[in-house]
Coordinates of C-alpha atoms and ligand atoms in Angstrom, one line a residue:
M653 CA 8.4 21.4 -22.4
K654 CA 6.3 19.7 -25.1
E655 CA 8.8 16.8 -25.5
K656 CA 8.9 16.4 -21.7
I657 CA 5.1 16.2 -21.5
V658 CA 5.0 13.6 -24.3
A659 CA 7.8 11.5 -22.7
L660 CA 6.1 11.7 -19.2
R661 CA 2.8 10.7 -20.8
D662 CA 4.4 7.7 -22.4
A663 CA 5.9 6.7 -19.0
L664 CA 2.4 7.0 -17.5
K665 CA 0.8 4.9 -20.3
G666 CA 3.3 2.1 -19.6
A667 CA 2.7 2.3 -15.8
G668 CA 0.7 -0.3 -14.0
Q669 CA 0.6 1.7 -10.8
V670 CA 0.6 5.5 -10.7
T671 CA 0.8 7.5 -7.5
V672 CA 0.2 11.2 -7.3
L673 CA 1.1 13.5 -4.4
T674 CA -0.5 17.0 -4.4
G675 CA 0.1 20.1 -2.3
A676 CA -1.3 23.6 -2.0
G677 CA -0.1 24.5 -5.5
I678 CA -2.7 22.4 -7.2
S679 CA -5.5 24.4 -5.5
A680 CA -3.8 27.8 -6.1
E681 CA -5.6 28.3 -9.5
S682 CA -8.9 27.7 -7.7
G683 CA -8.1 30.7 -5.5
V684 CA -6.9 28.9 -2.4
P685 CA -3.9 30.6 -0.9
T686 CA -0.8 28.4 -0.6
F687 CA 1.1 28.0 2.6
R688 CA 4.4 29.5 1.7
G689 CA 3.5 31.9 -1.1
D690 CA 3.3 35.6 -0.2
E691 CA -0.5 35.5 -0.3
G692 CA -0.3 32.5 2.0
I693 CA -0.5 34.7 5.1
W694 CA -3.6 35.4 7.1
Q695 CA -3.8 38.8 8.9
N696 CA 0.0 38.9 9.3
Y697 CA -0.1 35.4 11.0
R698 CA 1.8 32.6 9.4
A699 CA -0.3 29.5 8.8
T700 CA 2.4 27.4 10.4
D701 CA 2.0 29.4 13.7
L702 CA -1.7 28.8 13.8
A703 CA -1.9 25.2 12.6
T704 CA -0.5 23.8 15.8
P705 CA -2.0 22.1 19.0
E706 CA -0.1 24.7 21.1
A707 CA -1.8 27.6 19.3
F708 CA -5.2 25.9 19.8
D709 CA -4.5 25.3 23.5
R710 CA -3.4 28.9 24.0
D711 CA -6.2 30.6 22.0
P712 CA -8.8 28.3 20.5
E713 CA -11.0 31.2 19.4
L714 CA -8.1 32.7 17.4
V715 CA -7.4 29.3 15.7
W716 CA -11.1 28.9 15.0
R717 CA -11.2 32.4 13.4
F718 CA -8.4 31.3 11.1
Y719 CA -10.2 28.1 10.2
N720 CA -13.5 29.8 9.8
W721 CA -11.8 32.3 7.5
R722 CA -10.4 29.4 5.4
R723 CA -13.8 27.5 5.4
E724 CA -15.6 30.7 4.3
L725 CA -13.0 31.3 1.5
I726 CA -13.0 27.7 0.3
S727 CA -16.8 27.5 0.4
H728 CA -16.7 29.9 -2.6
V729 CA -14.1 28.1 -4.7
T730 CA -14.3 24.9 -6.7
Y731 CA -11.9 22.4 -8.4
N732 CA -9.8 23.5 -11.4
P733 CA -8.7 21.7 -14.6
A734 CA -5.7 20.1 -12.7
H735 CA -8.0 18.4 -10.2
K736 CA -10.3 17.3 -13.1
A737 CA -7.4 16.0 -15.1
L738 CA -6.3 13.7 -12.2
V739 CA -9.9 12.3 -12.1
E740 CA -9.4 11.5 -15.8
L741 CA -6.0 10.0 -15.2
E742 CA -7.4 7.7 -12.5
G743 CA -9.7 6.2 -15.2
L744 CA -6.8 5.7 -17.7
V745 CA -4.3 3.7 -15.7
P746 CA -4.7 0.2 -14.1
G747 CA -3.7 1.3 -10.6
F748 CA -4.0 4.8 -9.2
T749 CA -3.6 6.4 -5.8
L750 CA -3.9 10.1 -5.1
I751 CA -2.3 11.3 -1.9
T752 CA -3.0 14.9 -1.0
Q753 CA -1.6 17.2 1.7
N754 CA -4.5 19.6 1.1
V755 CA -7.4 19.8 3.4
D756 CA -9.6 21.8 1.0
G757 CA -11.6 18.8 -0.2
L758 CA -11.3 19.9 -3.8
H759 CA -10.1 16.4 -5.1
L760 CA -13.2 14.8 -3.6
L761 CA -15.4 17.5 -5.2
A762 CA -13.7 16.9 -8.5
G763 CA -14.6 13.2 -8.3
S764 CA -11.3 11.5 -7.3
H765 CA -11.9 8.0 -5.8
N766 CA -8.7 6.4 -4.5
L767 CA -7.8 9.4 -2.4
L768 CA -5.7 9.6 0.8
E769 CA -6.2 13.0 2.6
I770 CA -3.1 12.6 4.7
H771 CA -3.5 15.9 6.5
G772 CA -7.2 15.6 7.1
N773 CA -10.1 17.6 5.8
L774 CA -11.1 21.2 6.6
W775 CA -14.9 20.2 6.4
K776 CA -14.5 17.6 9.2
V777 CA -14.6 18.5 12.9
R778 CA -13.4 16.3 15.8
C779 CA -14.5 16.6 19.4
T780 CA -11.5 17.1 21.8
K781 CA -13.4 15.2 24.5
C782 CA -15.2 12.2 22.9
Q783 CA -13.2 12.2 19.6
M784 CA -16.5 12.1 17.6
I785 CA -15.8 13.1 14.0
A786 CA -18.4 14.8 11.9
L787 CA -18.6 16.4 8.4
D788 CA -20.0 19.9 8.6
R789 CA -19.9 22.1 5.5
S790 CA -21.2 25.3 7.2
P791 CA -18.7 28.1 6.3
D792 CA -18.6 29.6 9.8
L793 CA -18.8 27.4 12.9
G794 CA -18.5 30.3 15.3
P795 CA -15.7 31.1 17.8
S796 CA -15.8 27.9 19.8
P797 CA -18.1 25.2 18.4
K798 CA -19.2 22.5 20.8
C799 CA -19.9 18.8 20.3
K800 CA -23.6 17.9 19.9
S801 CA -23.2 14.7 21.8
C802 CA -21.0 15.6 24.8
G803 CA -20.6 19.4 24.7
G804 CA -16.8 19.2 24.3
L805 CA -14.9 21.8 22.3
L806 CA -14.6 20.9 18.6
R807 CA -11.4 21.2 16.6
P808 CA -10.7 21.0 12.9
H809 CA -10.1 17.3 11.9
V810 CA -6.8 18.2 10.3
V811 CA -3.2 17.2 11.2
W812 CA -1.4 20.2 12.8
F813 CA 2.3 20.8 12.8
G814 CA 3.8 18.6 15.5
E815 CA 1.0 16.1 15.3
A816 CA 1.4 12.6 14.0
L817 CA -0.4 11.6 10.8
D818 CA -3.0 8.8 11.1
P819 CA -0.7 5.8 11.0
A820 CA -3.0 3.7 8.9
I821 CA -3.4 6.4 6.3
L822 CA 0.4 7.1 6.3
K823 CA 1.1 3.4 5.8
K824 CA -1.2 3.3 2.8
A825 CA 0.5 6.3 1.3
I826 CA 4.0 4.8 1.8
E827 CA 2.9 1.5 0.3
A828 CA 1.3 3.3 -2.7
S829 CA 4.6 5.3 -3.2
R830 CA 6.7 2.1 -3.0
R831 CA 4.6 0.2 -5.5
S832 CA 4.3 3.0 -8.0
H833 CA 5.9 2.7 -11.4
V834 CA 5.4 6.5 -11.9
M835 CA 5.0 9.1 -9.2
L836 CA 3.9 12.7 -9.8
A837 CA 4.5 15.4 -7.2
I838 CA 2.2 18.3 -8.1
G839 CA 2.1 21.8 -6.5
T840 CA 4.1 21.0 -3.4
S841 CA 7.2 22.7 -2.0
S842 CA 8.3 19.3 -0.8
V843 CA 9.2 20.9 2.6
V844 CA 6.6 19.3 4.9
Q845 CA 7.4 16.0 6.4
P846 CA 6.6 13.1 6.3
A847 CA 4.7 13.8 3.0
A848 CA 7.9 15.1 1.3
S849 CA 9.6 11.8 1.8
L850 CA 7.0 9.9 -0.3
A851 CA 8.7 10.9 -3.5
L852 CA 12.0 9.5 -2.1
E853 CA 10.2 6.2 -1.3
A854 CA 9.0 6.0 -4.9
K855 CA 12.4 6.8 -6.3
S856 CA 14.2 4.3 -4.1
S857 CA 11.7 1.6 -5.2
G858 CA 12.6 2.3 -8.8
A859 CA 9.7 4.5 -9.9
V860 CA 10.0 7.3 -12.5
V861 CA 9.4 10.5 -10.5
A862 CA 8.2 13.8 -11.9
E863 CA 7.5 17.2 -10.4
I864 CA 5.0 19.6 -11.8
N865 CA 5.5 22.9 -9.9
L866 CA 5.7 26.7 -10.4
E867 CA 9.3 26.7 -9.1
S868 CA 12.0 24.2 -8.4
T869 CA 12.0 22.5 -5.0
P870 CA 14.6 20.7 -2.7
H871 CA 13.5 17.5 -4.5
S872 CA 14.0 18.7 -8.1
Y873 CA 17.4 17.1 -8.1
L874 CA 15.9 13.6 -7.8
M875 CA 13.2 14.0 -10.4
D876 CA 13.4 12.3 -13.8
F877 CA 11.1 15.0 -15.1
S878 CA 10.8 18.5 -13.6
L879 CA 8.0 20.4 -15.4
L880 CA 8.0 24.1 -14.3
G881 CA 4.6 25.8 -14.8
K882 CA 1.0 26.0 -13.7
A883 CA -0.6 22.7 -12.7
G884 CA -3.9 23.9 -14.3
V885 CA -2.0 24.1 -17.6
I886 CA 0.4 21.1 -17.5
V887 CA -1.7 18.4 -15.9
P888 CA -4.5 18.7 -18.5
Q889 CA -1.9 18.6 -21.3
L890 CA -0.4 15.5 -19.8
V891 CA -3.8 13.7 -19.8
G892 CA -5.3 15.5 -22.8
G893 CA -3.4 13.9 -25.7
W894 CA -3.6 10.4 -24.1
K895 CA -5.5 8.5 -26.9
Ligands
BV8_1585 C1 5.1 15.2 12.2 C2 -3.0 20.6 7.7 C3 5.9 14.0 14.0 C4 -3.3 21.8 8.5 C5 -0.6 20.6 7.2 C6 11.6 16.5 9.7 C7 11.1 15.2 9.8 C8 9.8 15.0 10.3 C9 9.0 16.1 10.7 C10 9.6 17.4 10.7 C11 10.8 17.6 10.2 N1 11.1 18.9 10.2 C12 10.0 19.5 10.7 C13 9.1 18.6 11.0 C14 7.8 18.9 11.6 C15 6.8 19.3 10.5 C16 7.3 19.9 9.3 O1 7.5 19.2 8.3 N2 7.5 21.2 9.3 C17 8.0 21.9 8.1 C18 7.4 23.3 8.1 C19 9.5 21.9 8.0 N3 6.0 18.1 10.2 C20 4.9 17.8 11.0 O2 4.7 18.5 12.1 C21 4.1 16.7 10.6 N4 4.0 15.8 11.8 O3 6.1 15.3 11.7 O4 4.8 14.5 13.4 C22 5.3 13.2 15.1 C23 5.5 11.8 15.1 C24 5.0 11.1 16.2 C25 4.3 11.8 17.2 C26 4.1 13.2 17.2 C27 4.7 13.9 16.2 C28 2.7 17.1 10.3 C29 2.7 18.0 9.1 C30 1.2 18.3 8.7 C31 1.0 19.8 8.9 N5 -0.4 20.1 8.4 N6 -1.9 20.9 6.8 C32 -3.9 22.9 7.7 O5 -3.8 22.9 6.5 O6 -4.5 23.8 8.3 S1 0.6 20.9 6.2 C33 0.3 22.2 5.2 O7 1.5 22.4 4.4 C34 -0.8 22.0 4.1 O8 -1.4 20.7 4.2 C35 0.1 22.1 2.8 O9 -0.5 21.3 1.8 C36 1.3 21.5 3.3 C37 2.5 21.4 2.5 O10 2.8 22.6 1.9 P1 2.6 22.6 0.3 O11 1.3 21.8 0.0 O12 3.8 22.1 -0.3 O13 2.3 24.0 0.1 P2 3.4 25.2 -0.1 O14 2.6 26.5 0.0 O15 4.5 24.9 0.8 O16 3.9 25.0 -1.6 C38 3.1 25.2 -2.7 C39 3.9 24.9 -3.9 O17 3.1 25.0 -5.0 C40 5.0 25.9 -4.1 O18 6.2 25.2 -4.4 C41 4.6 26.8 -5.3 O19 5.6 27.2 -6.1 C42 3.7 25.8 -6.0 N7 2.6 26.5 -6.8 C43 1.9 27.6 -6.5 N8 1.0 27.8 -7.4 C44 1.1 26.8 -8.3 C45 2.1 25.9 -7.9 N9 2.5 24.8 -8.6 C46 1.8 24.6 -9.7 N10 0.8 25.3 -10.2 C47 0.4 26.5 -9.5 N11 -0.6 27.2 -10.0
ZN1586 ZN1 -17.9 15.0 22.1

């Protein structure tokens, strides 16, 4: 593993543009349950059954109970050494873009700047009537929070399964992947689309691609480096011995 870390660090040192894609695994060591791990289940519901517009239309109060549970849980956690190491990496390379699938806001909290939250942010709400978007960090918004300006029902400002990502944000993410010289995929099962295709975009544009994950994924085959282990251990090692 040590040689792989040194070789990947050398590739990063020589890179003008570095792009990083993170998933739920980078927040796991902060205590945030992942989507597909066994602890990633909420009261015998699967997150993928609740994070959909159909579920919200059918039972908005149930979906708000799920999101209030996550807000409450995430209000007690903070970023971990992997998030912090990416903030350091951003300052070490000429061009850096961090693309996250996570909605927990921990990269922002850690101090990342050039960040694309492609699936939205759990701390933002959006009015289903007037589309107003607001940041609200209260852990529990109640069973059916209403818009202060028009009284419409609020929803979490996140991208649910079956919903399109914000085209402008997705375009920036694809461009950052295509122009990268090195791309890191950290803590993602590389199952959810279109995020999972970003590593393919980088690879087909000639980038060195690396995966840092607890287990191998459907994309391991295309990786130049596949570092199996905890993000909170590997990412700080990658950045630690930089000088
Ligand atoms: C869309 C916000 C179309 C909500 C999320 C094929 C092509 C295109 C689309 C599809 C397709 N097949 C199916 C689809 C539809 C769907 C999809 O991809 N489904 C999957 C389940 C197959 N995609 C969509 O619906 C997307 N929209 O395609 O729209 C469209 C176009 C036009 C018009 C209308 C529609 C929208 C997807 C966005 C869904 N929203 N989040 C919320 O969070 O509440 S995605 C959700 O999953 C989270 O954001 C999460 O980050 C994300 C991805 O999961 P991962 O991050 O990878 O997490 P996971 O648990 O899976 O894996 C964690 C990994 O970490 C594991 O490998 C584990 O081993 C590792 N790990 C654990 N601990 C550690 C670790 N690694 C390192 N260190 C550790 N300590
Ligand atoms: Zn409104």
